Coordinates of C-alpha atoms in Angstrom, one line a residue:
Chain A
M1 CA -41.2 12.9 90.5
L2 CA -40.3 15.3 93.5
T3 CA -42.9 17.3 94.3
V4 CA -42.8 20.4 96.7
A5 CA -45.3 22.4 98.1
L6 CA -44.6 26.3 98.4
P7 CA -46.5 28.9 100.4
K8 CA -47.7 32.0 98.7
G9 CA -47.1 35.2 100.4
A10 CA -44.1 36.4 102.7
L11 CA -42.1 33.1 103.0
L12 CA -42.3 32.6 99.0
K13 CA -39.1 34.3 97.9
D14 CA -36.8 32.7 100.7
S15 CA -38.0 29.4 99.9
I16 CA -37.6 29.3 96.3
R17 CA -34.1 30.4 97.1
L18 CA -33.6 27.7 99.4
F19 CA -34.5 25.2 96.7
Q20 CA -32.2 27.2 94.1
G21 CA -29.4 26.4 96.4
A22 CA -30.4 22.5 96.0
G23 CA -30.3 23.2 92.3
L24 CA -34.1 23.3 91.5
D25 CA -35.3 26.6 90.1
F26 CA -38.9 27.6 90.9
S27 CA -38.2 31.4 90.2
A28 CA -41.3 31.3 87.7
F29 CA -43.6 31.4 90.7
L30 CA -42.2 35.3 91.1
D31 CA -42.5 36.4 87.6
D32 CA -45.8 38.7 88.0
S33 CA -46.9 37.4 84.9
N34 CA -47.3 33.8 86.0
R35 CA -50.4 32.3 86.5
Q36 CA -49.9 28.8 86.7
L37 CA -50.0 26.8 90.3
Q38 CA -47.9 23.8 89.5
I39 CA -44.6 24.4 87.6
P40 CA -41.6 21.9 86.8
D41 CA -38.1 22.5 87.6
P42 CA -36.3 23.4 84.1
T43 CA -34.4 20.3 84.7
G44 CA -37.5 18.2 85.0
A45 CA -36.5 16.6 88.0
A46 CA -39.0 18.1 90.4
Q47 CA -42.2 20.0 90.4
A48 CA -43.5 22.7 92.6
L49 CA -47.2 23.5 93.7
L50 CA -48.0 27.2 94.7
V51 CA -50.5 26.9 97.5
R52 CA -51.8 28.7 100.5
A53 CA -49.5 28.6 103.6
Q54 CA -52.2 27.0 105.7
D55 CA -52.8 24.5 102.8
V56 CA -48.9 23.5 102.6
P57 CA -49.2 20.8 105.5
V58 CA -52.3 19.4 103.8
Y59 CA -50.9 18.7 100.7
V60 CA -47.7 17.4 102.7
E61 CA -49.6 15.2 104.9
Y62 CA -51.5 13.6 102.3
G63 CA -48.6 12.7 100.1
Q64 CA -49.2 15.3 97.2
A65 CA -46.1 16.9 97.8
Q66 CA -42.9 15.3 99.5
L67 CA -41.6 18.2 101.0
G68 CA -43.1 21.8 101.9
I69 CA -42.1 24.9 103.5
V70 CA -44.4 26.9 106.0
G71 CA -44.3 28.7 109.2
F72 CA -43.9 27.1 112.3
D73 CA -47.5 29.1 113.4
V74 CA -49.3 27.0 110.4
L75 CA -47.9 23.7 111.5
K76 CA -48.7 24.7 115.5
E77 CA -52.4 25.6 114.3
K78 CA -53.0 22.5 112.1
K79 CA -51.3 20.1 114.2
S80 CA -50.8 18.2 110.9
K81 CA -49.1 14.8 111.0
V82 CA -45.8 15.7 109.0
A83 CA -42.2 15.2 109.6
H84 CA -40.6 18.5 111.1
L85 CA -37.2 18.3 109.1
H86 CA -35.5 21.8 109.7
D87 CA -36.0 25.3 111.0
L88 CA -34.9 27.4 108.1
G89 CA -34.1 30.6 110.2
F90 CA -36.3 32.9 107.8
G91 CA -40.0 34.5 108.2
F92 CA -39.3 35.2 111.6
C93 CA -42.5 36.4 113.6
R94 CA -44.3 35.8 116.8
M95 CA -47.7 34.8 117.7
S96 CA -48.7 37.5 120.3
V97 CA -51.8 38.6 122.3
A98 CA -52.7 42.5 121.7
V99 CA -55.3 44.7 123.0
K100 CA -56.2 48.5 122.6
A101 CA -53.3 50.5 123.9
S102 CA -55.6 52.4 125.6
S103 CA -57.1 49.8 127.8
P104 CA -56.3 49.1 131.4
Y105 CA -54.8 45.3 130.6
R106 CA -51.2 45.0 131.0
S107 CA -51.0 41.1 131.0
A108 CA -53.2 38.4 129.6
T109 CA -54.0 37.4 133.0
E110 CA -55.6 40.6 133.5
L111 CA -58.2 40.1 130.9
P112 CA -61.8 39.6 132.4
P113 CA -63.1 36.2 132.4
N114 CA -65.1 35.3 129.6
C115 CA -64.1 38.3 127.6
R116 CA -64.1 37.9 123.6
V117 CA -60.9 37.2 121.9
A118 CA -60.6 37.7 118.0
S119 CA -58.2 35.6 115.6
K120 CA -57.5 33.6 112.8
Y121 CA -55.5 31.2 114.8
V122 CA -58.3 29.8 116.9
H123 CA -56.3 26.7 118.2
S124 CA -53.3 28.5 119.2
A125 CA -55.6 31.1 121.1
R126 CA -57.8 28.2 122.7
D127 CA -54.6 26.4 123.8
Y128 CA -52.9 29.4 125.4
F129 CA -56.0 30.7 127.4
E130 CA -56.7 27.0 128.5
S131 CA -53.4 26.7 130.0
L132 CA -53.9 30.2 131.7
D133 CA -57.1 28.8 133.1
L134 CA -58.9 31.8 131.7
P135 CA -61.8 31.1 130.3
V136 CA -62.8 33.1 127.0
E137 CA -64.8 33.2 123.9
I138 CA -62.6 33.0 120.9
I139 CA -64.3 34.6 117.7
P140 CA -62.7 33.2 114.5
L141 CA -62.0 36.0 111.9
Y142 CA -60.1 35.2 108.4
G143 CA -58.3 38.6 108.4
S144 CA -58.0 42.5 109.6
V145 CA -58.3 40.9 113.2
E146 CA -57.1 44.0 114.5
L147 CA -60.3 45.6 114.0
G148 CA -61.7 43.3 116.7
P149 CA -60.8 45.6 119.5
I150 CA -60.8 49.1 117.4
T151 CA -64.8 47.9 116.6
G152 CA -65.6 46.8 120.3
M153 CA -66.3 43.4 119.1
S154 CA -63.4 41.8 121.3
E155 CA -61.3 43.0 124.1
A156 CA -58.2 41.0 122.6
I157 CA -56.7 39.6 119.7
V158 CA -54.2 36.6 119.2
D159 CA -52.5 37.4 116.0
L160 CA -48.9 37.0 114.3
V161 CA -46.7 39.9 114.7
S162 CA -43.6 40.4 112.7
T163 CA -42.5 44.2 113.1
G164 CA -45.5 45.4 115.1
R165 CA -46.0 48.1 112.7
T166 CA -49.6 47.1 111.9
L167 CA -50.5 46.7 115.7
K168 CA -49.1 50.2 116.5
E169 CA -50.9 52.3 113.3
N170 CA -54.1 50.6 114.6
G171 CA -53.8 51.7 118.1
L172 CA -52.9 48.4 119.6
T173 CA -50.4 47.2 122.0
E174 CA -48.6 43.7 122.5
L175 CA -49.3 42.0 125.8
E176 CA -47.7 38.5 125.6
V177 CA -45.7 36.5 123.2
L178 CA -47.4 32.9 122.8
Y179 CA -44.3 31.6 121.0
E180 CA -42.1 32.6 118.0
S181 CA -42.0 31.1 114.4
T182 CA -39.7 30.8 111.4
A183 CA -40.0 28.9 108.4
R184 CA -39.8 25.2 108.7
L185 CA -39.0 22.5 106.4
I186 CA -41.7 19.4 106.5
A187 CA -42.0 16.1 104.7
H188 CA -44.6 13.5 104.0
P189 CA -43.9 11.1 106.7
L190 CA -44.1 7.6 104.6
S191 CA -42.3 9.2 101.8
Y192 CA -39.4 10.1 104.5
R193 CA -39.4 6.4 105.9
L194 CA -39.4 5.0 102.5
N195 CA -37.0 7.5 100.9
T196 CA -39.7 7.9 98.1
D197 CA -38.1 9.4 94.8
G198 CA -34.5 9.6 96.7
L199 CA -36.3 11.9 99.0
R200 CA -33.0 12.0 101.7
D201 CA -30.7 13.1 98.9
W202 CA -33.0 15.8 98.1
I203 CA -33.1 17.1 101.9
K204 CA -29.3 16.9 102.1
P205 CA -28.2 20.0 99.7
L206 CA -31.2 21.8 101.3
Q207 CA -29.2 21.9 104.6
P208 CA -26.3 23.9 103.8
A209 CA -28.3 26.4 102.3
I210 CA -30.1 27.1 105.7
A211 CA -29.0 30.3 107.3
P212 CA -28.6 30.0 111.3
S213 CA -31.2 31.7 112.7
A214 CA -28.9 33.4 115.2
Chain B
M1 CA -87.2 15.8 104.5
I2 CA -84.4 14.2 103.1
H3 CA -83.0 11.6 105.0
Q4 CA -78.8 11.4 105.1
P5 CA -76.9 9.1 107.0
P6 CA -74.9 10.6 110.0
V7 CA -71.8 12.3 109.1
G8 CA -68.9 10.0 108.6
A9 CA -71.3 7.1 108.1
R10 CA -71.6 5.6 104.2
D11 CA -73.5 3.3 102.5
L12 CA -71.8 0.6 100.8
L13 CA -74.1 -0.1 97.8
P14 CA -74.1 -3.6 95.7
I15 CA -70.9 -2.8 93.4
D16 CA -68.8 -1.8 96.9
V17 CA -70.0 -4.8 98.4
A18 CA -69.2 -7.3 95.6
Q19 CA -65.7 -5.6 95.6
K20 CA -65.5 -6.0 99.5
H21 CA -66.5 -9.5 99.0
W22 CA -63.8 -10.0 96.4
I23 CA -61.1 -8.9 98.5
E24 CA -62.6 -10.8 101.9
R25 CA -63.0 -14.1 100.5
R26 CA -59.6 -14.5 98.8
L27 CA -58.1 -13.1 102.2
Q28 CA -60.3 -15.6 104.0
D29 CA -59.0 -18.3 101.7
V30 CA -55.6 -17.4 102.6
F31 CA -56.2 -17.6 106.4
H32 CA -57.8 -21.0 106.3
R33 CA -54.9 -22.4 104.3
W34 CA -52.6 -21.2 107.1
S35 CA -55.1 -23.0 109.5
Y36 CA -56.2 -19.7 111.2
H37 CA -59.9 -19.8 112.6
R38 CA -62.5 -17.2 112.7
I39 CA -63.5 -15.3 115.8
I40 CA -66.6 -13.0 116.0
T41 CA -66.6 -10.6 118.9
P42 CA -69.3 -8.0 120.0
T43 CA -69.2 -4.7 118.2
L44 CA -69.7 -3.1 121.6
E45 CA -67.3 -3.6 124.5
R46 CA -66.9 -2.2 127.7
M47 CA -64.8 1.1 127.5
E48 CA -62.1 -0.5 130.1
T49 CA -61.7 -3.6 127.9
L50 CA -61.1 -1.0 124.9
T51 CA -58.5 1.1 126.6
A52 CA -56.8 -1.4 128.8
G53 CA -53.6 -1.8 126.4
G54 CA -52.9 1.9 126.3
A55 CA -53.1 2.2 122.5
V56 CA -56.7 3.6 122.5
Q57 CA -57.8 7.0 123.8
P58 CA -61.2 7.2 125.3
E59 CA -62.0 10.1 122.9
S60 CA -61.4 8.3 119.7
V61 CA -64.0 5.7 120.7
I62 CA -67.9 6.3 119.8
Q63 CA -69.6 5.4 123.1
V64 CA -73.1 4.5 123.6
W65 CA -75.2 5.0 126.9
D66 CA -76.7 1.8 128.3
A67 CA -78.9 2.3 131.4
E68 CA -77.4 -0.9 133.1
E69 CA -73.9 -1.2 131.6
G70 CA -73.0 2.7 131.6
F71 CA -70.7 3.7 128.8
L72 CA -69.9 1.2 125.9
G73 CA -67.9 1.8 123.1
L74 CA -67.9 0.8 119.5
R75 CA -64.9 -1.1 118.8
P76 CA -62.1 1.0 117.3
E77 CA -59.7 -2.3 116.7
L78 CA -60.3 -6.1 116.8
T79 CA -57.0 -7.0 119.0
A80 CA -58.3 -5.8 122.5
S81 CA -61.7 -7.9 122.0
I82 CA -59.8 -10.9 120.9
A83 CA -57.4 -10.5 123.8
R84 CA -60.2 -10.6 126.2
A85 CA -62.1 -13.7 124.6
A86 CA -59.0 -15.6 124.3
V87 CA -57.8 -15.3 127.9
N88 CA -61.5 -15.4 129.4
R89 CA -63.5 -17.6 127.0
M90 CA -60.8 -19.7 125.8
A91 CA -59.4 -20.7 129.0
G92 CA -57.8 -24.3 128.8
A93 CA -57.4 -23.9 125.1
T94 CA -53.9 -25.4 124.1
Y95 CA -51.4 -22.7 122.4
P96 CA -50.6 -21.4 119.6
Q97 CA -54.0 -20.0 118.9
R98 CA -54.5 -19.1 115.2
L99 CA -57.3 -16.5 115.1
Y100 CA -58.9 -14.1 112.0
Y101 CA -61.7 -11.9 111.8
T102 CA -63.2 -9.9 109.2
A103 CA -65.0 -7.0 110.9
N104 CA -66.3 -3.5 110.8
I105 CA -64.5 -1.1 113.4
F106 CA -65.5 2.8 114.2
R107 CA -63.2 5.4 115.0
R108 CA -64.3 9.2 116.3
Q109 CA -62.2 11.4 114.5
A110 CA -60.9 14.9 116.2
G111 CA -60.0 18.0 114.9
E112 CA -60.0 19.0 111.3
Q113 CA -60.9 15.2 110.3
A114 CA -63.9 15.5 112.6
R115 CA -66.4 15.3 109.5
G116 CA -64.4 12.6 108.1
Q117 CA -65.3 8.9 107.8
H118 CA -65.8 6.8 111.2
E119 CA -66.7 3.1 110.1
F120 CA -64.3 1.0 108.5
Y121 CA -63.8 -2.6 107.7
Q122 CA -60.6 -4.8 108.6
A123 CA -59.5 -8.2 108.4
G124 CA -56.5 -9.3 110.3
V125 CA -55.2 -12.5 112.1
E126 CA -53.6 -12.8 115.8
L127 CA -51.5 -15.4 116.5
L128 CA -51.8 -15.8 120.4
G129 CA -49.1 -18.0 122.7
A130 CA -46.3 -18.1 120.5
G131 CA -43.3 -15.5 120.9
G132 CA -40.3 -16.8 118.9
V133 CA -38.6 -16.0 115.4
S134 CA -40.9 -18.5 113.8
A135 CA -44.3 -16.9 114.9
D136 CA -43.0 -13.3 113.9
A137 CA -42.0 -14.8 110.5
E138 CA -45.2 -16.6 110.2
V139 CA -47.2 -13.7 110.5
L140 CA -44.8 -11.6 108.1
L141 CA -45.5 -14.2 105.3
L142 CA -48.9 -14.8 106.0
L143 CA -49.4 -10.9 105.4
A144 CA -47.4 -11.3 102.1
D145 CA -49.6 -14.5 101.0
S146 CA -52.6 -12.5 101.8
L147 CA -51.5 -9.5 99.7
S148 CA -50.3 -11.6 97.0
S149 CA -54.0 -13.5 96.9
I150 CA -55.7 -10.1 96.1
G151 CA -53.3 -9.7 93.5
L152 CA -51.1 -6.6 95.0
T153 CA -47.7 -7.0 93.8
H154 CA -45.9 -3.6 94.7
W155 CA -46.1 -3.0 98.3
H156 CA -43.7 -1.8 100.9
L157 CA -43.1 -3.3 104.4
V158 CA -41.8 -1.0 106.9
L159 CA -40.6 -3.2 109.9
G160 CA -39.2 -1.9 113.4
D161 CA -38.6 -3.3 116.7
A162 CA -40.8 -1.3 119.2
G163 CA -38.8 -3.4 122.3
L164 CA -35.5 -2.7 120.7
T165 CA -36.0 1.0 119.8
R166 CA -37.7 1.6 123.4
S167 CA -34.6 0.3 124.9
L168 CA -32.4 2.2 123.1
L169 CA -34.2 5.2 124.6
W170 CA -33.3 4.3 128.3
D171 CA -30.0 6.1 127.5
F172 CA -32.1 9.2 127.7
P173 CA -32.4 11.0 131.3
K174 CA -35.7 10.1 132.4
P175 CA -37.3 13.7 132.1
L176 CA -36.6 14.0 128.7
R177 CA -37.0 10.2 127.5
R178 CA -40.7 10.8 126.5
K179 CA -40.2 14.0 124.9
V180 CA -37.3 12.3 122.7
R181 CA -39.6 9.1 122.0
E182 CA -42.4 11.4 121.0
A183 CA -40.2 13.4 118.7
I184 CA -39.0 10.1 117.3
A185 CA -42.3 9.1 116.8
R186 CA -43.5 12.2 115.0
L187 CA -40.4 12.5 112.8
D188 CA -39.6 15.6 114.6
R189 CA -36.1 16.6 114.1
I190 CA -36.4 20.1 115.1
E191 CA -37.7 19.2 118.5
L192 CA -34.8 16.8 119.1
E193 CA -32.5 19.6 118.0
T194 CA -33.9 21.6 120.5
L195 CA -34.5 19.8 123.8
P196 CA -31.8 20.2 126.2
L197 CA -29.9 17.2 125.5
E198 CA -25.9 16.8 125.8
P199 CA -24.3 16.9 122.6
S200 CA -23.5 13.2 122.4
L201 CA -27.1 12.2 123.5
R202 CA -28.6 14.8 121.0
E203 CA -26.3 13.0 118.4
R204 CA -27.7 9.9 119.5
A205 CA -31.4 10.9 119.3
L206 CA -30.6 12.4 115.7
S207 CA -29.1 9.0 114.5
L208 CA -32.1 7.1 116.3
M209 CA -34.7 9.0 114.3
D210 CA -32.8 8.3 110.9
L211 CA -32.1 4.7 111.7
R212 CA -33.7 3.2 108.8
G213 CA -33.0 1.7 105.3
T214 CA -31.8 -1.7 103.8
P215 CA -32.1 -4.3 107.0
D216 CA -28.4 -5.3 106.5
D217 CA -27.4 -1.6 106.5
V218 CA -29.5 -1.0 109.4
L219 CA -28.7 -3.9 111.5
H220 CA -24.9 -3.5 110.6
Q221 CA -25.4 0.1 112.0
V222 CA -27.1 -0.6 115.3
S223 CA -24.6 -3.4 116.0
Q224 CA -22.1 -0.7 115.9
W225 CA -23.6 0.8 119.1
A226 CA -22.8 -0.1 122.6
L227 CA -25.6 -2.7 123.3
D228 CA -26.4 -4.8 126.1
D229 CA -27.2 -8.4 126.5
T230 CA -31.1 -8.0 125.7
Q231 CA -30.3 -5.3 122.8
Q232 CA -27.9 -7.4 121.2
A233 CA -30.4 -10.4 121.8
A234 CA -33.1 -8.3 119.9
V235 CA -30.7 -7.4 117.4
K236 CA -30.2 -11.1 116.6
H237 CA -33.6 -12.0 116.7
L238 CA -34.5 -9.2 113.9
K239 CA -31.9 -10.5 112.1
S240 CA -33.2 -14.0 112.0
V241 CA -36.8 -12.7 111.0
V242 CA -35.4 -10.4 108.2
E243 CA -33.4 -13.5 106.9
L244 CA -36.7 -15.5 106.9
L245 CA -38.3 -12.6 104.7
E246 CA -35.6 -13.1 102.0
G247 CA -36.9 -12.5 98.4
H248 CA -39.8 -9.6 99.5
P249 CA -39.3 -7.1 97.1
S250 CA -39.2 -4.2 99.5
V251 CA -38.1 -4.4 103.3
T252 CA -37.2 -1.1 104.9
L253 CA -36.1 -1.4 108.6
D254 CA -36.7 1.4 110.5
L255 CA -36.0 1.7 114.4
S256 CA -37.8 5.2 114.4
L257 CA -41.0 3.4 113.9
I258 CA -42.5 3.6 117.3
Q259 CA -45.7 4.6 119.2
T260 CA -45.9 7.0 121.8
F261 CA -47.6 4.2 124.2
D262 CA -46.5 0.8 125.3
Y263 CA -48.5 -1.3 123.4
Y264 CA -46.2 -3.3 121.1
T265 CA -43.4 -5.0 122.9
G266 CA -41.1 -6.3 119.8
L267 CA -41.7 -6.3 116.2
V268 CA -44.0 -3.4 114.5
F269 CA -44.9 -3.0 111.0
E270 CA -46.7 -1.1 108.6
V271 CA -47.6 -2.2 104.8
V272 CA -47.4 0.9 102.4
S273 CA -48.6 0.9 98.9
D274 CA -46.5 2.0 96.3
R275 CA -46.0 5.8 94.6
E276 CA -48.4 5.2 92.1
S277 CA -51.4 4.3 94.5
G278 CA -50.7 7.3 96.3
Q279 CA -48.4 5.7 99.0
R280 CA -51.1 4.9 101.7
V281 CA -51.0 2.7 104.7
L282 CA -52.9 -0.4 103.8
G283 CA -52.3 -2.5 107.1
Q284 CA -50.3 -2.6 110.3
G285 CA -49.1 -4.8 113.2
G286 CA -46.8 -6.0 115.5
R287 CA -46.1 -8.3 118.7
Y288 CA -48.1 -7.5 121.9
D289 CA -46.5 -9.9 124.5
Q290 CA -48.1 -7.8 127.6
L291 CA -51.6 -7.5 126.4
L292 CA -53.1 -10.5 127.1
S293 CA -52.0 -10.5 130.9
L294 CA -54.1 -7.5 131.2
Y295 CA -57.4 -9.2 130.3
H296 CA -56.1 -12.4 132.0
P297 CA -57.6 -13.3 135.7
Q298 CA -54.1 -13.9 137.2
G299 CA -52.2 -11.7 134.9
Q300 CA -50.4 -14.5 133.1
M301 CA -48.3 -13.5 130.1
I302 CA -49.1 -14.8 127.0
P303 CA -47.4 -13.5 124.0
G304 CA -49.2 -12.5 120.9
I305 CA -48.7 -11.0 117.4
G306 CA -51.1 -9.8 114.6
F307 CA -51.8 -7.6 111.7
S308 CA -55.2 -5.9 110.3
L309 CA -55.4 -4.8 107.0
N310 CA -57.7 -1.7 105.8
L311 CA -60.1 -3.1 103.3
Q312 CA -61.2 0.3 101.8
D313 CA -57.5 1.1 101.3
L314 CA -57.1 -2.1 99.6
Q315 CA -60.2 -1.8 97.5
Q316 CA -59.1 1.7 96.3
V317 CA -55.5 0.7 95.4
L318 CA -57.2 -2.5 93.7
L319 CA -59.3 -0.2 91.6
S320 CA -56.6 1.9 90.5
V321 CA -54.9 -1.1 89.0
G322 CA -57.7 -2.7 87.8
Q323 CA -57.9 -6.1 89.4
I324 CA -61.1 -5.9 91.2
P325 CA -64.7 -6.4 89.7
N326 CA -65.9 -3.2 88.6
Q327 CA -69.6 -4.2 88.2
T328 CA -72.1 -6.7 90.0
L329 CA -72.9 -10.2 88.6
A330 CA -75.5 -10.4 86.1
S331 CA -78.1 -13.2 86.4
D332 CA -77.7 -16.0 84.1
W333 CA -81.2 -16.7 83.6
L334 CA -84.3 -14.6 83.4
V335 CA -87.3 -17.0 83.5
V336 CA -90.7 -15.4 81.8
A337 CA -94.3 -16.7 82.3
E338 CA -96.1 -16.4 79.3
S339 CA -99.2 -15.6 80.9
T340 CA -100.5 -15.0 84.3
Q341 CA -101.4 -19.0 84.7
A342 CA -98.0 -19.8 84.1
I343 CA -96.4 -18.1 87.2
A344 CA -96.0 -20.9 89.4
V345 CA -94.6 -23.3 86.8
A346 CA -92.3 -20.3 86.2
F347 CA -91.2 -20.1 89.6
R348 CA -91.0 -23.9 89.9
Y349 CA -88.8 -24.2 86.8
A350 CA -86.3 -21.2 88.0
Q351 CA -86.2 -23.4 91.2
T352 CA -84.8 -26.4 89.2
L353 CA -82.3 -24.3 87.5
R354 CA -80.9 -23.0 90.8
I355 CA -80.5 -26.5 92.0
K356 CA -78.9 -27.6 88.9
G357 CA -76.5 -24.7 88.9
A358 CA -75.7 -24.7 92.5
E359 CA -72.2 -25.5 92.0
S360 CA -71.5 -23.0 89.8
A361 CA -73.3 -20.2 91.7
V362 CA -76.0 -20.0 89.1
R363 CA -78.0 -16.7 89.2
V364 CA -81.6 -16.9 88.3
E365 CA -84.6 -14.1 88.3
V366 CA -88.2 -14.6 87.4
A367 CA -89.6 -11.8 85.6
L368 CA -92.1 -9.7 87.7
E369 CA -94.1 -7.9 85.5
A370 CA -96.4 -9.9 82.7
S371 CA -95.2 -8.1 79.7
S372 CA -94.5 -8.3 76.2
T373 CA -91.9 -10.7 74.5
D374 CA -90.0 -7.5 73.2
S375 CA -89.9 -5.9 76.5
A376 CA -88.7 -9.0 78.2
R377 CA -86.0 -9.5 75.7
D378 CA -84.8 -5.9 76.1
Y379 CA -84.8 -6.3 79.6
A380 CA -82.3 -9.3 79.5
L381 CA -80.2 -7.2 77.0
H382 CA -80.0 -4.1 79.1
R383 CA -79.3 -6.2 82.5
N384 CA -76.8 -8.7 80.2
I385 CA -78.7 -11.8 81.2
P386 CA -77.6 -14.2 78.4
N387 CA -80.6 -16.7 78.7
I388 CA -84.3 -16.1 78.8
A389 CA -86.8 -19.6 79.6
W390 CA -90.1 -18.7 78.3
V391 CA -92.5 -20.8 80.4
N392 CA -96.1 -21.7 79.4
A393 CA -99.1 -22.8 81.5
S394 CA -98.9 -26.1 79.9
G395 CA -95.2 -26.3 81.7
S396 CA -93.4 -26.3 78.2
V397 CA -90.2 -24.3 78.2
T398 CA -88.7 -22.5 75.2
I399 CA -84.9 -21.5 75.9
E400 CA -83.7 -18.5 74.0
A401 CA -79.9 -17.1 74.1
I402 CA -79.6 -13.4 74.0
E403 CA -76.8 -12.0 72.1
S404 CA -75.0 -9.4 74.3
I405 CA -74.7 -5.9 73.2
L406 CA -71.2 -5.7 74.4

């Protein structure tokens, strides 16, 4: 049976809508009273796993799910070995460097060498500062990264920004955009190659449902 | 303090070893029946030897410092060592050479898998000095015979041709060719859609990424493309190989199956277990017609093709289908000395049992503790030993059969 991994959080609604377009209904995950993490489609043709966004590529890489939907930010951070099939257009956001609005820095290159940068996206942050040839100390955090500069623990942060409101309300300003991110349809490479469970036929109807990102 | 093995290392306890040997013995029997000879190469090699072929990244090798030799690497695979040994140590040998190995390999895992396993076991073959259709077919048929010898009936063969796929990439402008190849190797359709390619080339790249299916379909599809003579010859070659595989239950011809490095020159393939066993890669291989020349003192080209099977993955798949022994062998005999004076006689009698039963690989153990008759019986019962030989100092032996509790 086809298994798809769906991310908890911001991408869930659009992901469920996408699969509805392909005739698979996982809307039970949107029901507030639902506590199940694994639900079948009412037709019995497929099932869905509800997992943290960071874990979607893990389930897909190990083949427990043949398809998954996850943000490009997570794929870039985890460097998972999965097939990248489609840019789904929704869930737009950007990975940015931000500092206190009151700080003197106006670009990332102005940051002092060996300064501290707090981030949930340790690899993205490290790769970016390496590409600038600027040595920094990355402080891994799991959330509320904005507190890094506010409390003085770090000079800057690298974090996901969608509207910029959180940054503004916490007195931070965006310096640079590392990359832009949208939701991606990913697949288990071996299942994709072998067309396990008729995977190719499942992917096809997922395409017309995709809204152009323009 | 508690002594632990290093992260990534693991102990194989007697039951693990019994299962591993069960597989290895069957594979070796098949390799012998196909006239392959075992070769043993060193666990440590010079780093230049390991990385010469371009498929091995230095950071994936566990390195060992030697004051005189400098950095040595624990082999991450066997083909480099065998290629080195074949061209330097077996100079003057006639070809083809049929070689096989069963050995441990070491891989340093990076990133998220850094704490994962780093020692693995492989069994494989290398067929050196033969480049034709028959050599390709022999290796694939030997692979199939090997898997059926261990009772694996359901598996998929994913087959590609690195030489053909690479030549199909020549159509792409040089600055982008590498990126197109990496995107195809990683199955990254999004990258292909966003690279600055002309529409016709983008179409070509996207269809190359999905150029897979039943051999007939794919061969038909690719022969519709504008192919030069070499490419046409490669397609014809592939067709002949596929025809020789007829009767194989599941072959997927996949022309997107390429690596990002130029190691394989022709046929490439992977063995994948079926859905029920979690669809893992059980083995892999391919043709490497340039590799041996890198080790040859005069750079002589000697074709080669081979495969390696991942023993641990095979073991797990076989466990899930219940093909493999799930306990270690019990002793056939327990020899008990009835008194301390009888110990010498007991050891002598045990030895006669061993010699008599050598053909049937009899297992004889001597009771080491002088203890009561009942405790010896309990021991035999508990360990599933079917026979006790009671030996007394005068040399007389009483044989007792133990009823199994099972």
